[in-house]
Coordinates of C-alpha atoms in Angstrom, one line a residue:
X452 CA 0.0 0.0 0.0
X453 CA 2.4 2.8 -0.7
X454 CA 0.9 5.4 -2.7
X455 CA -2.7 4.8 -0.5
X456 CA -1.4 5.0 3.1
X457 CA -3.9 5.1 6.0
X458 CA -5.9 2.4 5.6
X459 CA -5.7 2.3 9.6
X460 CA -5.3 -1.1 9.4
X461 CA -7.2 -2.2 12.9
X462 CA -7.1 -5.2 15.0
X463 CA -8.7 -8.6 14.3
X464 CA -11.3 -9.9 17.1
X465 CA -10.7 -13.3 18.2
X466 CA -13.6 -15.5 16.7
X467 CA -14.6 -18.1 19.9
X468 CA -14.6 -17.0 23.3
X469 CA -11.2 -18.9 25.1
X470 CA -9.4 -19.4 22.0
X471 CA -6.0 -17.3 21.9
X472 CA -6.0 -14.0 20.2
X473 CA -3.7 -15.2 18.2
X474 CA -5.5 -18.2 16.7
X475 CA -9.0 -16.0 16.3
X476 CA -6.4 -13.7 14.1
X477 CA -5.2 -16.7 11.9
X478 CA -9.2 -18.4 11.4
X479 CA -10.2 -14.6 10.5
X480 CA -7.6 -13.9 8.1
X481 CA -8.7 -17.5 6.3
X482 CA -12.2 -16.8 6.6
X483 CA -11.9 -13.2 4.8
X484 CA -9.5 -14.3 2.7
X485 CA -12.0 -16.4 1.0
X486 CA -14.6 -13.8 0.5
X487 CA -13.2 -11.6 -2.1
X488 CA -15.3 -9.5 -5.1
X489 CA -18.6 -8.7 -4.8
X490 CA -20.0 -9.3 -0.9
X491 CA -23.0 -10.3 1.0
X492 CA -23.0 -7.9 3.8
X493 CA -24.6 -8.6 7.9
X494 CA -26.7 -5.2 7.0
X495 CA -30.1 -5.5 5.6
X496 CA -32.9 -3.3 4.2
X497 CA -36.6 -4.9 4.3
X498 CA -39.1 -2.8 2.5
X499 CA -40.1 -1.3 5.2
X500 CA -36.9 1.4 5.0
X501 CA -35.4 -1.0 8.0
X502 CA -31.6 -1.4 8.0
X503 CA -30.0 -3.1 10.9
X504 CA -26.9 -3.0 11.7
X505 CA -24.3 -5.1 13.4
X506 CA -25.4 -8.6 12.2
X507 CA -22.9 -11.2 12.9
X508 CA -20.9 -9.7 14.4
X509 CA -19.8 -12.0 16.7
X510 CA -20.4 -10.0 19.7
X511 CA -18.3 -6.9 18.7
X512 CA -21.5 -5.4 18.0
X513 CA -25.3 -4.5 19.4
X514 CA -27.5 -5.9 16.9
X515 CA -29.9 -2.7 16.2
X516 CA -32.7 -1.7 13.8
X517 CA -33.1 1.6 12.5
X518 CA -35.6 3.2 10.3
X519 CA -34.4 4.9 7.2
X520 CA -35.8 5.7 4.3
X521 CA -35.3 7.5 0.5
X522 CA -34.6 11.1 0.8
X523 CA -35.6 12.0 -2.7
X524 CA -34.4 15.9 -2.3
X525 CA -30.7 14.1 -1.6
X526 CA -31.3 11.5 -4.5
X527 CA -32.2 14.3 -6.8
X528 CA -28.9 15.4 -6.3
X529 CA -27.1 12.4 -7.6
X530 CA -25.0 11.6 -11.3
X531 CA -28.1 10.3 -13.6
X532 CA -25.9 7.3 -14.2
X533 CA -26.2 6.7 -10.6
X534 CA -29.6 6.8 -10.2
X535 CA -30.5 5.3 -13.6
X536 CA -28.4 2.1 -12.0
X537 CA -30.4 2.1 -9.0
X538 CA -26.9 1.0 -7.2
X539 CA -24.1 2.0 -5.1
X540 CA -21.5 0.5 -5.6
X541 CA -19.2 0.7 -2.0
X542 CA -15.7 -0.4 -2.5
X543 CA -14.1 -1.6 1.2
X544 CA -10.6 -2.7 1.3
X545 CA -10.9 -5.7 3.8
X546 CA -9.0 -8.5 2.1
X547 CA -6.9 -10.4 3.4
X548 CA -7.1 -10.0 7.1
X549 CA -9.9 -7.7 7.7
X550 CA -9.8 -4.7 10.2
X551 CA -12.7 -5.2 13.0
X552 CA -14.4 -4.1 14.5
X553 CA -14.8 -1.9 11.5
X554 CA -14.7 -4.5 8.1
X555 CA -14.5 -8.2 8.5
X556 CA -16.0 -11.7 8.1
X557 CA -18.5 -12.1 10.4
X558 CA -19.8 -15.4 12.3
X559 CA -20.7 -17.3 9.9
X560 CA -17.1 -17.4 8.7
X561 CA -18.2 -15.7 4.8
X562 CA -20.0 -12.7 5.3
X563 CA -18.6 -9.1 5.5
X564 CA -19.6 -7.3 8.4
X565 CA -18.3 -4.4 10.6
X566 CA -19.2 -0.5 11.1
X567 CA -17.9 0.3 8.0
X568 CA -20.0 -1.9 5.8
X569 CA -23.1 -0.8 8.0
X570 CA -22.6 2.6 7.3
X571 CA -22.4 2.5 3.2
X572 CA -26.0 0.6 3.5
X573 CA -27.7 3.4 5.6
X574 CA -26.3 5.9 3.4
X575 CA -27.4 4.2 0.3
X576 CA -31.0 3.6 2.3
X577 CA -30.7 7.4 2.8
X578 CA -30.2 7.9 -1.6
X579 CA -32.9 5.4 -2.6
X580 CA -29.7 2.5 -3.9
X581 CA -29.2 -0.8 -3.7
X582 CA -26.0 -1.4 -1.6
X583 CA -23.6 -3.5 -3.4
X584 CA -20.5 -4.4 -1.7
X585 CA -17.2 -5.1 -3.7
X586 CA -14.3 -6.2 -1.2
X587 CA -11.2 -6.5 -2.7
X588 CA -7.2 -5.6 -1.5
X589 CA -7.0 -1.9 -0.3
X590 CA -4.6 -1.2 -3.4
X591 CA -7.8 -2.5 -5.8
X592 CA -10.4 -0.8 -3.7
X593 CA -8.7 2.4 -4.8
X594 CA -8.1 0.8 -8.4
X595 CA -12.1 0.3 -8.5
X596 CA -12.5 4.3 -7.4
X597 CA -10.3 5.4 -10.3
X598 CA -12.1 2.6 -12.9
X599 CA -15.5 4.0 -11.6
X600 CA -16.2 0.2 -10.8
X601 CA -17.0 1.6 -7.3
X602 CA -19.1 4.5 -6.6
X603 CA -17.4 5.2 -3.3
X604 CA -15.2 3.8 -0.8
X605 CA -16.0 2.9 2.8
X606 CA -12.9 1.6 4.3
X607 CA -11.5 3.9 7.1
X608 CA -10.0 6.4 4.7
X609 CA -8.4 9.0 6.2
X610 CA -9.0 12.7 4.2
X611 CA -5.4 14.0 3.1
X612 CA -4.7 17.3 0.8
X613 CA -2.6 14.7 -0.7
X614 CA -5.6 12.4 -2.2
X615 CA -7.9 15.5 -2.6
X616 CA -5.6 15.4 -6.2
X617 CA -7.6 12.7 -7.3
X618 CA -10.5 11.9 -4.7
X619 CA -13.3 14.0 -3.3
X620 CA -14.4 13.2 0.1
X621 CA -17.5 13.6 2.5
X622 CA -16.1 13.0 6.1
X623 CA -18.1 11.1 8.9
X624 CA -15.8 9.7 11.5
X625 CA -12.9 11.2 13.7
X626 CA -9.4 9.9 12.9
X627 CA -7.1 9.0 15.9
X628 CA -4.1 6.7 16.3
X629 CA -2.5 5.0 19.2
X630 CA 0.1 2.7 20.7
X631 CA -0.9 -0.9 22.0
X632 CA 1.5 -2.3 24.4
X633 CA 1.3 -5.8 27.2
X634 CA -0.2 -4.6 30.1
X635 CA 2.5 -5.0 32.3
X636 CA 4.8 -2.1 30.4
X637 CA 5.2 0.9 31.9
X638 CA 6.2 2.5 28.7
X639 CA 3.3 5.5 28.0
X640 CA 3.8 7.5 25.0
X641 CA 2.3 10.4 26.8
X642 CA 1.9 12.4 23.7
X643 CA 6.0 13.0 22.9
X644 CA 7.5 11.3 20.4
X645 CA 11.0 12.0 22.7
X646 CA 9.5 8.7 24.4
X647 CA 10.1 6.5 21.6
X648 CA 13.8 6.8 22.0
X649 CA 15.2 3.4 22.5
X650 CA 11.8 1.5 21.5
X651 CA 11.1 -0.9 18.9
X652 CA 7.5 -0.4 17.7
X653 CA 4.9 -2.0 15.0
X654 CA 3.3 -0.4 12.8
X655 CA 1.4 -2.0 9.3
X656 CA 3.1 -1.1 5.8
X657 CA 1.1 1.9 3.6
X658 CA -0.8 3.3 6.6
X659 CA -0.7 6.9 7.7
X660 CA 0.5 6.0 11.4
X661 CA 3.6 4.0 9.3
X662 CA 4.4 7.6 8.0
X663 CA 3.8 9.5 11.5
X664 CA 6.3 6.6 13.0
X665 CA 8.7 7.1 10.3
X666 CA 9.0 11.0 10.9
X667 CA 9.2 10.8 14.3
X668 CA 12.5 8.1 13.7
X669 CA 14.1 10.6 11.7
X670 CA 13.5 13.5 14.3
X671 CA 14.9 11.0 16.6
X672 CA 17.7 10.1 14.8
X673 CA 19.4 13.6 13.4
X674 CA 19.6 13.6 18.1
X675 CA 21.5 11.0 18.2
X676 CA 18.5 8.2 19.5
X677 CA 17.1 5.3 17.8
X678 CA 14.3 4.5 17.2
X679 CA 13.7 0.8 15.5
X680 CA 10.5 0.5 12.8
X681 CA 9.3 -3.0 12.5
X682 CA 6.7 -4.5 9.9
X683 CA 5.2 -8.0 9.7
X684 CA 3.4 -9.9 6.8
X685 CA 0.0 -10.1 9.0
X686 CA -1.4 -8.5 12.6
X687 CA -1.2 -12.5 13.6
X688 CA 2.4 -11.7 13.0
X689 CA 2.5 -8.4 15.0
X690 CA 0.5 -9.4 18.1
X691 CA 3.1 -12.6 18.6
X692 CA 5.9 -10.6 18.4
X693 CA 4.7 -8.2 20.8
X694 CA 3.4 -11.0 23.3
X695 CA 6.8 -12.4 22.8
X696 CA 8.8 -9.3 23.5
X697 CA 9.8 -8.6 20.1
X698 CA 8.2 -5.1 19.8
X699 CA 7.8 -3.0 22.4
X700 CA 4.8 -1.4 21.1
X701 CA 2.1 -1.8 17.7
X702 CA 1.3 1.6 16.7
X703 CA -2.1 1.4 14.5
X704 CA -5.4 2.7 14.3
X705 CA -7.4 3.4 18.1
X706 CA -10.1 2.0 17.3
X707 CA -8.9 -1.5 17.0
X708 CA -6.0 -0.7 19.6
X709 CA -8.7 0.2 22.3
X710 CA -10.5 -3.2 20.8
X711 CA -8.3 -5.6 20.9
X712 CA -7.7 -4.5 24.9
X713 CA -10.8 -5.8 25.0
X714 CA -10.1 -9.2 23.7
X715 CA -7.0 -9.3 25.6
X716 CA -8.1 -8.7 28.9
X717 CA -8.7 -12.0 30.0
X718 CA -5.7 -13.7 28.1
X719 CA -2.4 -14.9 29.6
X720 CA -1.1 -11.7 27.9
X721 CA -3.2 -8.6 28.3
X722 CA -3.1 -5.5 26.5
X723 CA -3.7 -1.8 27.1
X724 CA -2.9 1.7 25.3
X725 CA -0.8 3.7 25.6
X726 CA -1.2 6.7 24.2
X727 CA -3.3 8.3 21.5
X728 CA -2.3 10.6 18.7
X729 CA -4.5 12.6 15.8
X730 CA -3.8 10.5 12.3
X731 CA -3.7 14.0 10.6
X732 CA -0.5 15.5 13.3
X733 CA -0.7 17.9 16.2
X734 CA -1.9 20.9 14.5
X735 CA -5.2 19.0 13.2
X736 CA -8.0 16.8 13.9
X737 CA -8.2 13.9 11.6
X738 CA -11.2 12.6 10.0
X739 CA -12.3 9.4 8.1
X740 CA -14.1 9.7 5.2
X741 CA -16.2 8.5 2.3
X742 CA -14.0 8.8 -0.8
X743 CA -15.1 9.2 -4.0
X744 CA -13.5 9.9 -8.0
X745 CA -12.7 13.3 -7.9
X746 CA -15.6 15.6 -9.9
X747 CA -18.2 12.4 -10.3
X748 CA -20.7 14.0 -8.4
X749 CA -21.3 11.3 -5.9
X750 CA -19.8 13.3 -2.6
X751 CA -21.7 15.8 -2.3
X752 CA -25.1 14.1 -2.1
X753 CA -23.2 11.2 -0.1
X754 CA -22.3 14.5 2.5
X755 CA -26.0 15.3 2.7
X756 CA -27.2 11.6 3.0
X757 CA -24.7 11.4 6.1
X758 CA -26.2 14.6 8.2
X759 CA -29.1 13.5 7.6
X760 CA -28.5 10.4 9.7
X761 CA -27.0 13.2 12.0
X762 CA -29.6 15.0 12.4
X763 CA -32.0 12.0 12.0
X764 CA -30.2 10.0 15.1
X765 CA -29.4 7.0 13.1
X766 CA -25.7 8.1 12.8
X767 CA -25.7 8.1 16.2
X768 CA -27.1 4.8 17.1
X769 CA -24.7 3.4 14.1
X770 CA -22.1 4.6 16.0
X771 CA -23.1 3.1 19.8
X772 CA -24.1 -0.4 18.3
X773 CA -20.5 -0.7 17.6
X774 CA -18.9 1.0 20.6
X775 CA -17.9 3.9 18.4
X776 CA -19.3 6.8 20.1
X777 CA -16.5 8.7 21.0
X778 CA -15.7 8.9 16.8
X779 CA -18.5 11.0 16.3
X780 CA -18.5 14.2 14.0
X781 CA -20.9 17.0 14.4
X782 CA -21.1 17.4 10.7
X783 CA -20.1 15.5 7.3
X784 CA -18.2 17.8 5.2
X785 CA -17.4 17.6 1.7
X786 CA -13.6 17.9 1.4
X787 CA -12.8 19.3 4.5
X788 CA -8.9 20.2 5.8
X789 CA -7.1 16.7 5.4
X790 CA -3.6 15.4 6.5
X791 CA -1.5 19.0 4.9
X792 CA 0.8 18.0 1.5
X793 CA 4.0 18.3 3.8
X794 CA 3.1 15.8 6.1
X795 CA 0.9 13.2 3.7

């Protein structure tokens, strides 16, 4: 992934309770692995307007109905190509290994589920479309967005000035990054990257937390302290080699840091944070968002499907059923300040 950083690439859930963490990791991987192209997905809309939301999700999630139906003065605004298709096509970059709780197979071991899938079906409920899902690699998912195969991308994208060049995007979710180290540490990050000195951290390849880590090793570095960058070929990978004392810390997304705590907790080898960060630097707040081919029309009315569920409470209920609360924006904006060009 290096031209599309950020994918926040979040922590895997372990599949049956008293398993490892470890061995959930692997039988996830496997199970998304095999559910490439175009997906089912645990969300569904009756005809009734009802989509509910966090359907097998193995306990990561509160299964929860919400009414939503067609807003036809947002439709209106859509591409005629768009609504002539009576789709929406939603790209998410989950394959191989998934990143819950946000995209991921669910229980049944096949079908894509997670908050990210969820929230492409209510906006589609919200612009009168037939959700389809198309899973693929994140380096394809953005490959579908250029192709117009995909109408828009759900996949914990983070907005950058950088991608703004040839993506348009409607934000919807704050954007924060952390550090997950055992429990027993004492290590804190505490907000200073001077308290990396002497570390050996984590941190997935093509993410925007990979290029944070990497600016803060070569500020380290012209002082005269090391800082050591390690990457693994999965997050089974990672979390052994931090339970093994490999890594002193996995620096990814919060989300699945402050989740896979949870998963931890009653393990032989606990987790906590320890330390959060923005994704988009000091000086700004970042923010995920929907991401679309640049002038296609599509993010605008996507914007004004997603305060709508705002201002409807759905959004808001989307976000609790899957523990995301604390994620919340007051407002979607269409191409709002992202990650600045000197530091994405």
């Amino acid at each position: 992934m290096p031209t599309h950083f950020s994918r926040r690439s979040l922590i895997r859930r372990s599949l049956i309770r008293g398993i490892t963490a470890a061995s959930a990791v692997a039988s996830l991987a496997a199970g998304l692995a095999a559910c490439g192209g175009d997906s089912d997905a645990a969300t569904t809309t009756d005809v009734a307007g009802t989509v509910t939301v966090g359907q097998l999700s193995n306990g990561a999630a509160q299964q929860t109905e919400l009414k939503v139906s067609e807003v036809k003065s947002i439709s209106a605004e859509l591409p005629a190509s768009v609504r002539r298709s009576g789709k929406l096509e939603i790209g998410v970059g989950a394959l191989p290994d998934g990143f819950p709780p946000l995209a991921y197979v669910g229980s049944d071991q096949k079908t894509l589920t997670g908050a990210e899938p969820d929230f492409g079906r209510l906006v589609a409920a919200v612009l009168g479309l037939k959700p389809e899902l198309k899973n693929s690699t994140w380096e394809n998912m953005f490959v579908g967005v250029d192709s117009g195969k995909v109408d828009v991308a759900f996949a914990n994208i983070t907005d950058t000035e950088e991608r703004k060049k040839k993506y348009d995007f409607a934000s919807y979710r704050k954007d924060n990054v952390g550090f997950e180290v055992l429990k027993k540490s004492t290590w804190n990050f505490d907000g200073d990257y001077e308290n990396l000195a002497g570390k050996t951290v984590a941190v997935d390849n093509g993410t925007n937390q990979e290029k944070i880590l990497l600016e803060w090793q070569t500020k380290l570095k012209k002082e005269g302290k090391q800082l050591t960058v390690k990457h693994f070929a999965s997050k089974n990978s990672t979390y052994l080699a931090l339970t093994g004392g490999k890594i002193d810390a996995y620096f990814a997304a919060n989300p699945g840091v402050a989740y896979h705590v949870t998963q931890t907790a009653k393990s032989p080898n606990p987790t906590r944070s320890a330390g959060t960060f923005s994704g988009a630097g000091a000086s700004l707040q970042g923010l995920i968002a929907a991401t679309t081919k640049k002038d296609s029309g599509v993010a605008a009315p996507i914007a004004d499907a997603i305060n709508y569920l705002i201002k409807n409470g759905q959004y808001a209920k989307w976000l609790s059923a899957w523990n995301l609360s604390d994620e919340a924006v007051a407002k979607a904006e269409v191409n709002p300040a992202g990650l600045p060009l000197d530091n994405s």
